[in-house]
PDB file of C-alpha atoms in Angstrom:
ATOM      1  CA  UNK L  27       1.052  -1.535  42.382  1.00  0.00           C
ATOM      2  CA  UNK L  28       4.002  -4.025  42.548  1.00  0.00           C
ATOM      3  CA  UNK L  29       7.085  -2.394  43.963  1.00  0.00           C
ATOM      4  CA  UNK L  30      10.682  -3.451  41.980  1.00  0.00           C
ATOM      5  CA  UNK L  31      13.127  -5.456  43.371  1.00  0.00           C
ATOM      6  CA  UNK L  32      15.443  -3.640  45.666  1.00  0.00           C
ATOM      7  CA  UNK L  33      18.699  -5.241  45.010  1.00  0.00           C
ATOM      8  CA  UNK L  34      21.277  -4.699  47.666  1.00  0.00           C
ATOM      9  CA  UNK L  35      23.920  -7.028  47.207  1.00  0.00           C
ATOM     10  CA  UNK L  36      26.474  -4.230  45.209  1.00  0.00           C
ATOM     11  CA  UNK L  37      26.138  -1.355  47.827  1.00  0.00           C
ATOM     12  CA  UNK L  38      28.951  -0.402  49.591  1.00  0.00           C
ATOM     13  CA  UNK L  39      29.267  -1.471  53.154  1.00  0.00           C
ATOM     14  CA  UNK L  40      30.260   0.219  56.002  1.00  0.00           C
ATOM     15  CA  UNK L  41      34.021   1.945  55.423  1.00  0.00           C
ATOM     16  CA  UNK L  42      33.121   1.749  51.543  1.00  0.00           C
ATOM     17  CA  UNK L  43      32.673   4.874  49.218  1.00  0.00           C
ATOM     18  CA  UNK L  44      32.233   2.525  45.769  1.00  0.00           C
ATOM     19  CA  UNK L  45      31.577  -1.331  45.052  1.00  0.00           C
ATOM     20  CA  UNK L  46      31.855  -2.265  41.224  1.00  0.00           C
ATOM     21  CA  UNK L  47      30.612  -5.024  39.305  1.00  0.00           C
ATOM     22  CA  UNK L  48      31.132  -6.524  35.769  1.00  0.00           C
ATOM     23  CA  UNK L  49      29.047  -8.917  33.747  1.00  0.00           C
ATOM     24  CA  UNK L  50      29.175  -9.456  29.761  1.00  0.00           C
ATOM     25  CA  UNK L  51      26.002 -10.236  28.462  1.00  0.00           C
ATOM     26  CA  UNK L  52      24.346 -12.219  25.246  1.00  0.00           C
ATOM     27  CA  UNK L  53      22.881 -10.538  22.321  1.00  0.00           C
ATOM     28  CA  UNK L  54      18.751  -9.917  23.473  1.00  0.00           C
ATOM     29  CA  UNK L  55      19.415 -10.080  27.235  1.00  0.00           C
ATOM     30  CA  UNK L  56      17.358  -8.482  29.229  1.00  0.00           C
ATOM     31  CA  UNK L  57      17.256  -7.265  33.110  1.00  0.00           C
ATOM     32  CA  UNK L  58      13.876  -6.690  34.534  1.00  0.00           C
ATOM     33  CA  UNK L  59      12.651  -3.968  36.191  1.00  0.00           C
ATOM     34  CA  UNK L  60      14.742  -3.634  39.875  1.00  0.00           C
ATOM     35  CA  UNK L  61      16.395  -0.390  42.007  1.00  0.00           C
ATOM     36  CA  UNK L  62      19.130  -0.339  43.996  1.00  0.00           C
ATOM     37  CA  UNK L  63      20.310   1.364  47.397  1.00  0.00           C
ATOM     38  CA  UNK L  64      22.848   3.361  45.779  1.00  0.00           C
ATOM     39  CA  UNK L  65      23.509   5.639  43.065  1.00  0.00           C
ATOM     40  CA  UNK L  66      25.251   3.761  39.654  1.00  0.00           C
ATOM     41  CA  UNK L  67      27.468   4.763  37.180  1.00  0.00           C
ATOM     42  CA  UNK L  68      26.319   2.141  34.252  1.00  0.00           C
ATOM     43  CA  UNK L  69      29.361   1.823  31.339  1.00  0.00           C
ATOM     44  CA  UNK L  70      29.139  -0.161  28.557  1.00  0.00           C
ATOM     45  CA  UNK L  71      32.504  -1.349  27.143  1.00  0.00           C
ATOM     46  CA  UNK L  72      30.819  -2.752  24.224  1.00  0.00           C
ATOM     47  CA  UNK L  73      27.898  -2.945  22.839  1.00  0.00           C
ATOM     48  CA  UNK L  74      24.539  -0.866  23.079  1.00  0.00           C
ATOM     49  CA  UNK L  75      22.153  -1.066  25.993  1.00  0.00           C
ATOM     50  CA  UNK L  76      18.639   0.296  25.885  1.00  0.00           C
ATOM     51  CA  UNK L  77      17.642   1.514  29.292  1.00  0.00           C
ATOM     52  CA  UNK L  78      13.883   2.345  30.560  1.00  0.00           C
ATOM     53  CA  UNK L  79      12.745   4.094  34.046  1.00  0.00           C
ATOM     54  CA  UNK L  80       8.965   5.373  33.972  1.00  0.00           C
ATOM     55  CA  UNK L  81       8.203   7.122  31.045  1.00  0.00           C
ATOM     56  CA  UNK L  82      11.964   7.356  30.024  1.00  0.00           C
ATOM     57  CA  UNK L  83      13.771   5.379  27.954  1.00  0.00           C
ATOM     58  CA  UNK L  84      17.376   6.054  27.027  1.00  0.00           C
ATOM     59  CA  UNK L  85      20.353   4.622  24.659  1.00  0.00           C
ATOM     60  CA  UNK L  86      23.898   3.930  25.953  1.00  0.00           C
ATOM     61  CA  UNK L  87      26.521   3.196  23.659  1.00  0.00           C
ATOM     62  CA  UNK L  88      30.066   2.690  23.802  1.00  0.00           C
ATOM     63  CA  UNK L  89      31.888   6.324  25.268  1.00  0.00           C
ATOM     64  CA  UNK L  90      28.751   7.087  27.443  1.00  0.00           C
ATOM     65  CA  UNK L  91      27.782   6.595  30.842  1.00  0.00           C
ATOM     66  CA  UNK L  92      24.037   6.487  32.745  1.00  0.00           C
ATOM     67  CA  UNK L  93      24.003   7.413  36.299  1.00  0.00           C
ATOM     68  CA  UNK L  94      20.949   6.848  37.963  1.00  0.00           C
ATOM     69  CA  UNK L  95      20.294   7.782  41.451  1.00  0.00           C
ATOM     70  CA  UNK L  96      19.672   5.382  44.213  1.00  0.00           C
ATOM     71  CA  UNK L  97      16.076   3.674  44.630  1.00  0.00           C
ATOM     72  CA  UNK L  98      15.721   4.615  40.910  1.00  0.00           C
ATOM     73  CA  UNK L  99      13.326   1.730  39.127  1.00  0.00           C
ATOM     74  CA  UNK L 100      14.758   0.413  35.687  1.00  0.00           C
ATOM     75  CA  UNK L 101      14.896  -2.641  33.170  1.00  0.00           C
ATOM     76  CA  UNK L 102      18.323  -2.661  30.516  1.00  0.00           C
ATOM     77  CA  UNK L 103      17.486  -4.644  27.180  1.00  0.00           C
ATOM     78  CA  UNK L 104      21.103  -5.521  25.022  1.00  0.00           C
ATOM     79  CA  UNK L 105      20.710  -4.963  21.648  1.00  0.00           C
ATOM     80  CA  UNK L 106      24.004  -6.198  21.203  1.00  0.00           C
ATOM     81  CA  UNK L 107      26.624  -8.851  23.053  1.00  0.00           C
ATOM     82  CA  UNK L 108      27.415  -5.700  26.036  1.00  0.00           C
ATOM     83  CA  UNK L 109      29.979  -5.757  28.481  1.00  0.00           C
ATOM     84  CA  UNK L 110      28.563  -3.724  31.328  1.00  0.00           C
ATOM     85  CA  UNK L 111      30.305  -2.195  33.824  1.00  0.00           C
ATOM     86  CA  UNK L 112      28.672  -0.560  36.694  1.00  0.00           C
ATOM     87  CA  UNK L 113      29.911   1.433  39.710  1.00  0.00           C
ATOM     88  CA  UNK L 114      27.540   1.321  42.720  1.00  0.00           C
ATOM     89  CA  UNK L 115      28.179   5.009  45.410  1.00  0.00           C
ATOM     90  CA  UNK L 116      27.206   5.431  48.269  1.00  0.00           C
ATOM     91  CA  UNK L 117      24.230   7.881  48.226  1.00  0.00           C
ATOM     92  CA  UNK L 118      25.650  11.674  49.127  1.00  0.00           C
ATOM     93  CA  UNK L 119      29.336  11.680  47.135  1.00  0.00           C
ATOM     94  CA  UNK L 120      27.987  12.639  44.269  1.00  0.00           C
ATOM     95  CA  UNK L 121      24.931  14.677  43.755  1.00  0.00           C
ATOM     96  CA  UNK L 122      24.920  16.673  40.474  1.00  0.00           C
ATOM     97  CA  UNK L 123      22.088  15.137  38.881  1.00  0.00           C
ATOM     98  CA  UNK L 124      19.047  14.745  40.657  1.00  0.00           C
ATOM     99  CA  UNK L 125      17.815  12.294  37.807  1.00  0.00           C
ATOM    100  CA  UNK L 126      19.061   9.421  35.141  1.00  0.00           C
ATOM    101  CA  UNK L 127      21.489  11.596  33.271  1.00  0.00           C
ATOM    102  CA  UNK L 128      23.290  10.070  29.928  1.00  0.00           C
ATOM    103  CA  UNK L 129      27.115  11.663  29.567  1.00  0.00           C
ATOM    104  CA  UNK L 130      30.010  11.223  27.883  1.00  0.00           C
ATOM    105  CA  UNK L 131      32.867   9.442  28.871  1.00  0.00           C
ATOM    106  CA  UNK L 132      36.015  10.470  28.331  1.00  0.00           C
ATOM    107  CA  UNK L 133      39.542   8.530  28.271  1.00  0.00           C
ATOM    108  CA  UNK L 134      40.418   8.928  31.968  1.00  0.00           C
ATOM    109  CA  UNK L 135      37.044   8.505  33.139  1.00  0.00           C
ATOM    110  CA  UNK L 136      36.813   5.420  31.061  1.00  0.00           C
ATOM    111  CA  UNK L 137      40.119   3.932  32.377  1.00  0.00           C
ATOM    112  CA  UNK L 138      39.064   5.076  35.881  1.00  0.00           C
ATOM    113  CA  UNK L 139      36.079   2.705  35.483  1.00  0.00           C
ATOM    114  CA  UNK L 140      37.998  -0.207  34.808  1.00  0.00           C
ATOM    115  CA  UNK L 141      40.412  -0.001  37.292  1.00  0.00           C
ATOM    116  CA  UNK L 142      37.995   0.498  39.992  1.00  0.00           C
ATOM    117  CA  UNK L 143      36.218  -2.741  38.518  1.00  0.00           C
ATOM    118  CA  UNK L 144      40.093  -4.294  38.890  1.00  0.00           C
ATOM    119  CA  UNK L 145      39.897  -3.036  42.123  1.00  0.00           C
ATOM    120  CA  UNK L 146      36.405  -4.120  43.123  1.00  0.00           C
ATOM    121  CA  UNK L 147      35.746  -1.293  45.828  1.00  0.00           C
ATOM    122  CA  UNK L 148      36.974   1.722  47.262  1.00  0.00           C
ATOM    123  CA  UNK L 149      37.460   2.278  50.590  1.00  0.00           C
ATOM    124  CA  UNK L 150      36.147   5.633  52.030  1.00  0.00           C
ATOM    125  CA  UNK L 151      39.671   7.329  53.269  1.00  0.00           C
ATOM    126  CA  UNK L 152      42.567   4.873  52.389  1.00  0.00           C
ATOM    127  CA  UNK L 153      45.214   6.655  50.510  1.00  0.00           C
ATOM    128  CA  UNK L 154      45.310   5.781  46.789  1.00  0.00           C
ATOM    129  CA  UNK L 155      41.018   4.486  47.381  1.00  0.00           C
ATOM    130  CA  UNK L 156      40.672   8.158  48.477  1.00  0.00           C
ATOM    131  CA  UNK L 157      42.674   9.956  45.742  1.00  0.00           C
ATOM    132  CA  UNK L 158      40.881   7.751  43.162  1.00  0.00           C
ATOM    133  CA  UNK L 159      37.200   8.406  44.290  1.00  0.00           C
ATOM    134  CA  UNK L 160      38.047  12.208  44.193  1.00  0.00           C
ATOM    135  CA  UNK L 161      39.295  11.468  40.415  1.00  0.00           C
ATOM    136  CA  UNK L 162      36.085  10.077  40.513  1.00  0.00           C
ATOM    137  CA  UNK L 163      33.482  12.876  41.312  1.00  0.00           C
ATOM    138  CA  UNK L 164      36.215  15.286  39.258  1.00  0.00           C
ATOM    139  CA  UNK L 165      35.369  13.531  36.140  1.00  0.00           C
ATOM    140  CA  UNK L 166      31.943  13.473  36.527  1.00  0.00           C
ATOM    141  CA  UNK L 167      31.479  16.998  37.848  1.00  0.00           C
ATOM    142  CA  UNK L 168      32.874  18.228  34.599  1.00  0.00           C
ATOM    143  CA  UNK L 169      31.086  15.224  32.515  1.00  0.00           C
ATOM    144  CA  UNK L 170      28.977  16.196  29.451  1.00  0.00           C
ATOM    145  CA  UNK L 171      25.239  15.394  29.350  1.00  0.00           C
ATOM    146  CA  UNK L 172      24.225  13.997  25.584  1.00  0.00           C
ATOM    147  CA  UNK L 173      20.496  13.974  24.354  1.00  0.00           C
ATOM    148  CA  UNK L 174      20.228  10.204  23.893  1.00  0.00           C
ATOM    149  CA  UNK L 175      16.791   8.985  25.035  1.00  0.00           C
ATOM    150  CA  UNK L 176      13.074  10.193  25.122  1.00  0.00           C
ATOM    151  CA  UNK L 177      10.191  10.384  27.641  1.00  0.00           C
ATOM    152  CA  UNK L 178       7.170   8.202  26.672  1.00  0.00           C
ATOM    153  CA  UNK L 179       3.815  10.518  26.942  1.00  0.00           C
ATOM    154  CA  UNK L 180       1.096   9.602  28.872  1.00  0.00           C
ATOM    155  CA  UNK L 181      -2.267  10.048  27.962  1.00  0.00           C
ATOM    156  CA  UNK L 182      -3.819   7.011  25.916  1.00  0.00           C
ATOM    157  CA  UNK L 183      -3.915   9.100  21.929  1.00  0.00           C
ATOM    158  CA  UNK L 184      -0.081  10.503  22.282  1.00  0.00           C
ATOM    159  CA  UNK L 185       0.928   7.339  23.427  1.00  0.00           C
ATOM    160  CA  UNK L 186      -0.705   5.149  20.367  1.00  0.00           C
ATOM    161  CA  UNK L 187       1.038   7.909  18.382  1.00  0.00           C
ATOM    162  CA  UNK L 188       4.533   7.107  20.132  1.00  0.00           C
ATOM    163  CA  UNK L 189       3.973   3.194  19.885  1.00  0.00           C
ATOM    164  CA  UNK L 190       3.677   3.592  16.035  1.00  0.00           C
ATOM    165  CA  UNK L 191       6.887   5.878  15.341  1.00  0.00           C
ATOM    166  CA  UNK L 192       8.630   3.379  17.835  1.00  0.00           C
ATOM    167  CA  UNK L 193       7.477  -0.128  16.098  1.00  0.00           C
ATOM    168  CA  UNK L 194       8.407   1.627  12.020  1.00  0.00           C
ATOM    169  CA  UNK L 195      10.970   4.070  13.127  1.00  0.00           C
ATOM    170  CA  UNK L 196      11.884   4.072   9.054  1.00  0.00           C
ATOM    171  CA  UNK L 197       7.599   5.694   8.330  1.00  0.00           C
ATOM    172  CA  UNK L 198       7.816   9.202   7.010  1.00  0.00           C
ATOM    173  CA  UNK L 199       4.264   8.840   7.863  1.00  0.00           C
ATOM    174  CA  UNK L 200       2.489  12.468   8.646  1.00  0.00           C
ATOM    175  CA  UNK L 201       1.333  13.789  12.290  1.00  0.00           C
ATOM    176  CA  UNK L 202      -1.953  14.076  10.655  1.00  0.00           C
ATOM    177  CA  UNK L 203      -2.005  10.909   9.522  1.00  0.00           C
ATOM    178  CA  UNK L 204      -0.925   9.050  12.638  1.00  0.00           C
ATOM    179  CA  UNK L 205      -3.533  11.111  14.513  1.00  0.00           C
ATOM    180  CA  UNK L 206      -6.295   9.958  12.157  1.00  0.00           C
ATOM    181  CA  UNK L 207      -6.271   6.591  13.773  1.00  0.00           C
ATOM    182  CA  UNK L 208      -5.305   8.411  17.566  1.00  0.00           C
ATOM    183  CA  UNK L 209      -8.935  10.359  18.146  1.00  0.00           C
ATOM    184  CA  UNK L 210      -7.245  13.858  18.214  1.00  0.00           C
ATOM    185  CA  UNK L 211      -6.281  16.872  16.247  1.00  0.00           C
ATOM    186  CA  UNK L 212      -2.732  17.838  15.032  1.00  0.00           C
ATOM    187  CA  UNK L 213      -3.016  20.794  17.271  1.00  0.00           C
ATOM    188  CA  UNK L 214      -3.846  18.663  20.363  1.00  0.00           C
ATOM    189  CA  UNK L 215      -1.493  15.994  19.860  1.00  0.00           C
ATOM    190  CA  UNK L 216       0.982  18.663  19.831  1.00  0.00           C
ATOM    191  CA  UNK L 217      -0.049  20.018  22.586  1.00  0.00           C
ATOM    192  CA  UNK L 218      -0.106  16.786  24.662  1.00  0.00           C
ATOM    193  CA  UNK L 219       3.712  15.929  23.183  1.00  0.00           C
ATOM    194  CA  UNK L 220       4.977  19.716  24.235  1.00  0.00           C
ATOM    195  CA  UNK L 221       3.139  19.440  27.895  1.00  0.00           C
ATOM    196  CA  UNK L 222       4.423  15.681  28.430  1.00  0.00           C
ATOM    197  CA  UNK L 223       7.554  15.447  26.827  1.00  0.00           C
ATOM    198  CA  UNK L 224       9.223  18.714  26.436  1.00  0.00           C
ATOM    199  CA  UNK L 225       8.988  18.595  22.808  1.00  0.00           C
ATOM    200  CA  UNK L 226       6.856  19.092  19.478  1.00  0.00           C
ATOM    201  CA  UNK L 227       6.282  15.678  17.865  1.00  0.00           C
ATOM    202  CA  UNK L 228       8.448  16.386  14.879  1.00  0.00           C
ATOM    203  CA  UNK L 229      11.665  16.783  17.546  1.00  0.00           C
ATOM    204  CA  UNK L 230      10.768  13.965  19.777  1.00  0.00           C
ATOM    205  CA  UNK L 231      10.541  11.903  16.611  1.00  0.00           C
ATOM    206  CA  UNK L 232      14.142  13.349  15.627  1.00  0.00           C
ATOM    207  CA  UNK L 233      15.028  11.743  19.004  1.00  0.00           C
ATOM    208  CA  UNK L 234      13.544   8.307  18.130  1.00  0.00           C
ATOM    209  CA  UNK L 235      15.647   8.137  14.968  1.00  0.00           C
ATOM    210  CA  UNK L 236      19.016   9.587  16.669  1.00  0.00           C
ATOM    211  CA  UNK L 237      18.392   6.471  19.178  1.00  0.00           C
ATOM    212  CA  UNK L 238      17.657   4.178  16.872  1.00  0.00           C
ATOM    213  CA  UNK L 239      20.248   5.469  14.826  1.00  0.00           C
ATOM    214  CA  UNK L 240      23.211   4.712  17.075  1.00  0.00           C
ATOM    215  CA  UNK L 241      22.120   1.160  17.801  1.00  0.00           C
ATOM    216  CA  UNK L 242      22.652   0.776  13.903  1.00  0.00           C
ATOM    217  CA  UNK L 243      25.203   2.301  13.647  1.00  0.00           C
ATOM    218  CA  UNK L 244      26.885   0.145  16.488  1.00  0.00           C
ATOM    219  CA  UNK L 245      25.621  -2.869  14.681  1.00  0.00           C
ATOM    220  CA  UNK L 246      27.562  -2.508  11.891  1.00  0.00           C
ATOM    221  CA  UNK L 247      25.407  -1.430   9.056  1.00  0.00           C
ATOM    222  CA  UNK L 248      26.582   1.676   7.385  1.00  0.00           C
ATOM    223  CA  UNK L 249      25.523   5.299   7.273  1.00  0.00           C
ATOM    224  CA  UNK L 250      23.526   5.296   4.667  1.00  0.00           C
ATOM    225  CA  UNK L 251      21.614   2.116   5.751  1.00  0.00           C
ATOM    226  CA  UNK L 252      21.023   3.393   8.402  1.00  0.00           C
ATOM    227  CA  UNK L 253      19.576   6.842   7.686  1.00  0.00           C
ATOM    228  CA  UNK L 254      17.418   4.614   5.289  1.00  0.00           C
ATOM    229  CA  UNK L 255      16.604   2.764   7.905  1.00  0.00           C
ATOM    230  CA  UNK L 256      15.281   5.769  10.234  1.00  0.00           C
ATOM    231  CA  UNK L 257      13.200   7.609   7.924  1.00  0.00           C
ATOM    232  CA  UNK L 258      15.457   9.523   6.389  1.00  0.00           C
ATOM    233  CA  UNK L 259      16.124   9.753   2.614  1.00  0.00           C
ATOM    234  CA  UNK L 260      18.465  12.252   2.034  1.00  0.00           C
ATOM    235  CA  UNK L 261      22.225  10.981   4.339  1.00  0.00           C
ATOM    236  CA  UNK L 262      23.119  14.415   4.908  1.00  0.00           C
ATOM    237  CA  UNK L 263      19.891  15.076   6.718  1.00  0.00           C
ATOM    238  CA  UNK L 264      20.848  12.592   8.959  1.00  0.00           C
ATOM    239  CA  UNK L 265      24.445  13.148   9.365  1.00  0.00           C
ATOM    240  CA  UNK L 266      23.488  16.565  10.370  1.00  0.00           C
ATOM    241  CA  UNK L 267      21.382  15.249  12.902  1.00  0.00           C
ATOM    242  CA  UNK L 268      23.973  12.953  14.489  1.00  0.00           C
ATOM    243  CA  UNK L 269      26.563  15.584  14.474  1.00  0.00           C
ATOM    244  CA  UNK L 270      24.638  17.841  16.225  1.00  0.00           C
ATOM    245  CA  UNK L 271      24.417  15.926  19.811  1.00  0.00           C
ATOM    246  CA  UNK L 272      27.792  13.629  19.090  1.00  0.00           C
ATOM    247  CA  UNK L 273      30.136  16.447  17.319  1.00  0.00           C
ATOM    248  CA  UNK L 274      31.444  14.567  14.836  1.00  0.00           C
ATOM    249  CA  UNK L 275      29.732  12.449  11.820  1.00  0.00           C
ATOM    250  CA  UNK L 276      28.409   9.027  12.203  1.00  0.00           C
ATOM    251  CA  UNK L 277      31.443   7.663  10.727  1.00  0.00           C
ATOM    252  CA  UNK L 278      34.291   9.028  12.742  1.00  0.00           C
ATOM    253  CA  UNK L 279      32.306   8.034  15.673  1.00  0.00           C
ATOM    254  CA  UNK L 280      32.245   4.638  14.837  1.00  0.00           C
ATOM    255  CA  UNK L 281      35.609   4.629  13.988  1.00  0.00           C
ATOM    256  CA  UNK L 282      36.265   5.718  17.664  1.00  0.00           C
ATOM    257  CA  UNK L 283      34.312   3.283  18.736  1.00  0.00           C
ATOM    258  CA  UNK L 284      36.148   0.702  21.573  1.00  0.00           C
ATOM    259  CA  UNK L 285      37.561  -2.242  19.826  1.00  0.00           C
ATOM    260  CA  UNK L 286      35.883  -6.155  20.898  1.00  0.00           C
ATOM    261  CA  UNK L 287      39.016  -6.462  22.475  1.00  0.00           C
ATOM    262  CA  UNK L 288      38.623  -3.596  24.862  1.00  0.00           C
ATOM    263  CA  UNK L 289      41.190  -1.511  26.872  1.00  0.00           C
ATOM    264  CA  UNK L 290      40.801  -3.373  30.122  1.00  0.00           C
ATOM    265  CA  UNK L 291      41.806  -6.362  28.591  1.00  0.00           C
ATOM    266  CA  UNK L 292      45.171  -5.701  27.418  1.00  0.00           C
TER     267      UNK L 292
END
């Protein structure tokens, strides 16, 4: 198998805790599959990037972070025009998650992120470089995971079944009937989906439409259209849905939403 580009240029050197880079990208860009030597923090100041590793696939929007440890492979596809923002640490400051982790970010965190990007590195013991990387690990030690991407299955049937919700998110199609086509049962497709995801197929599905649900949302279109959109009919279903993992309806959190013009530019 073809091993991913190990890109090294953004890892800190010797004497530096954090490097930082920032890059705006077009509407449909996409980064191929690549790792780095040391653990990011990936921030998007606008836009919505969809993020794969393995069998996991993720959605980062606006307010939430990804860290992904070092030597991690991945690919980033921009729905949207993105601003990215990325921290790059050296392996060993932080080590709370063992995996690609999704998490909110809050005001100071957020602010943090640019500044360090102003900055372009941190030094590993120089006075306000030091106070600022222990702001650093602070915030994320006390960051909040969020439930915003799903893990692909494996075997050939569940995996046919997973293509299909993914290409007509909007189907209220049955488990029975998408397994007609699949070669198994209901009972051993749900088997398969609780073994290799974590989940029964009606939750993982919940998880498609919450993803593709915030990359609508993001877009523009409005709540309604967008529970349309993911399959469901009645809005409140939906709004219930979002509010569970966000804690607050789809429309205050687009409200509270960065503006184009973001925070680091003023």
């Amino acid at each position: 198998m073809r091993q991913p580009l190990l890109v090294r240029e953004n890892d800190p050197g010797r004497g530096i805790s954090v490097t930082s880079h920032a890059r705006d990208y077009a509407r449909d860009s996409r980064v191929s599959l690549h790792a780095h030597g040391s653990d990011q923090l990936v921030y998007a100041s606008r836009g919505v990037m969809e993020i794969a590793a393995g069998e996991h696939l993720w959605v980062l929007p606006p307010h939430f972070g990804l860290w992904v440890p070092a030597r991690t492979a991945h690919r980033i596809h921009m729905h949207e025009r993105v601003g990215m923002r990325t921290l790059y640490l050296r392996p060993g400051i932080f080590a709370r998650w063992a995996g690609c982790t999704v998490f909110h970010v809050t005001p100071l965190l957020r602010q943090l992120i640019f500044e360090i990007v102003r900055r372009e590195r941190l030094r590993a013991r120089d006075g306000l470089d030091g106070a600022l990387l222990q702001v650093l690990v602070a915030q994320l030690e006390r960051a909040t995971p969020v439930p915003t991407g799903i893990t692909l299955p494996r075997d050939e049937r569940a995996a046919a079944v997973a293509q299909r919700v993914l290409e007509d998110v909007a189907s209220r199609r049955s488990l029975g009937d998408l397994c007609k086509s699949a070669g198994a049962s209901v009972r051993t497709m749900q088997r398969i989906f609780q073994r290799e995801v974590g989940l029964d197929f009606e939750s993982w599905r919940r998880q498609v439409r919450l993803m593709r649900g915030v990359q609508l949302l993001v877009s523009g279109r409005s709540v309604k259209e967008v529970a349309d959109a993911v399959g469901y009919a009645d809005t409140s279903t939906f709004v219930a849905l979002f509010r569970s993992v966000f804690e607050r309806p789809p429309k205050a959190w687009v409200l509270g939403l960065p503006s184009e013009r973001s925070d680091e530019e003023e």
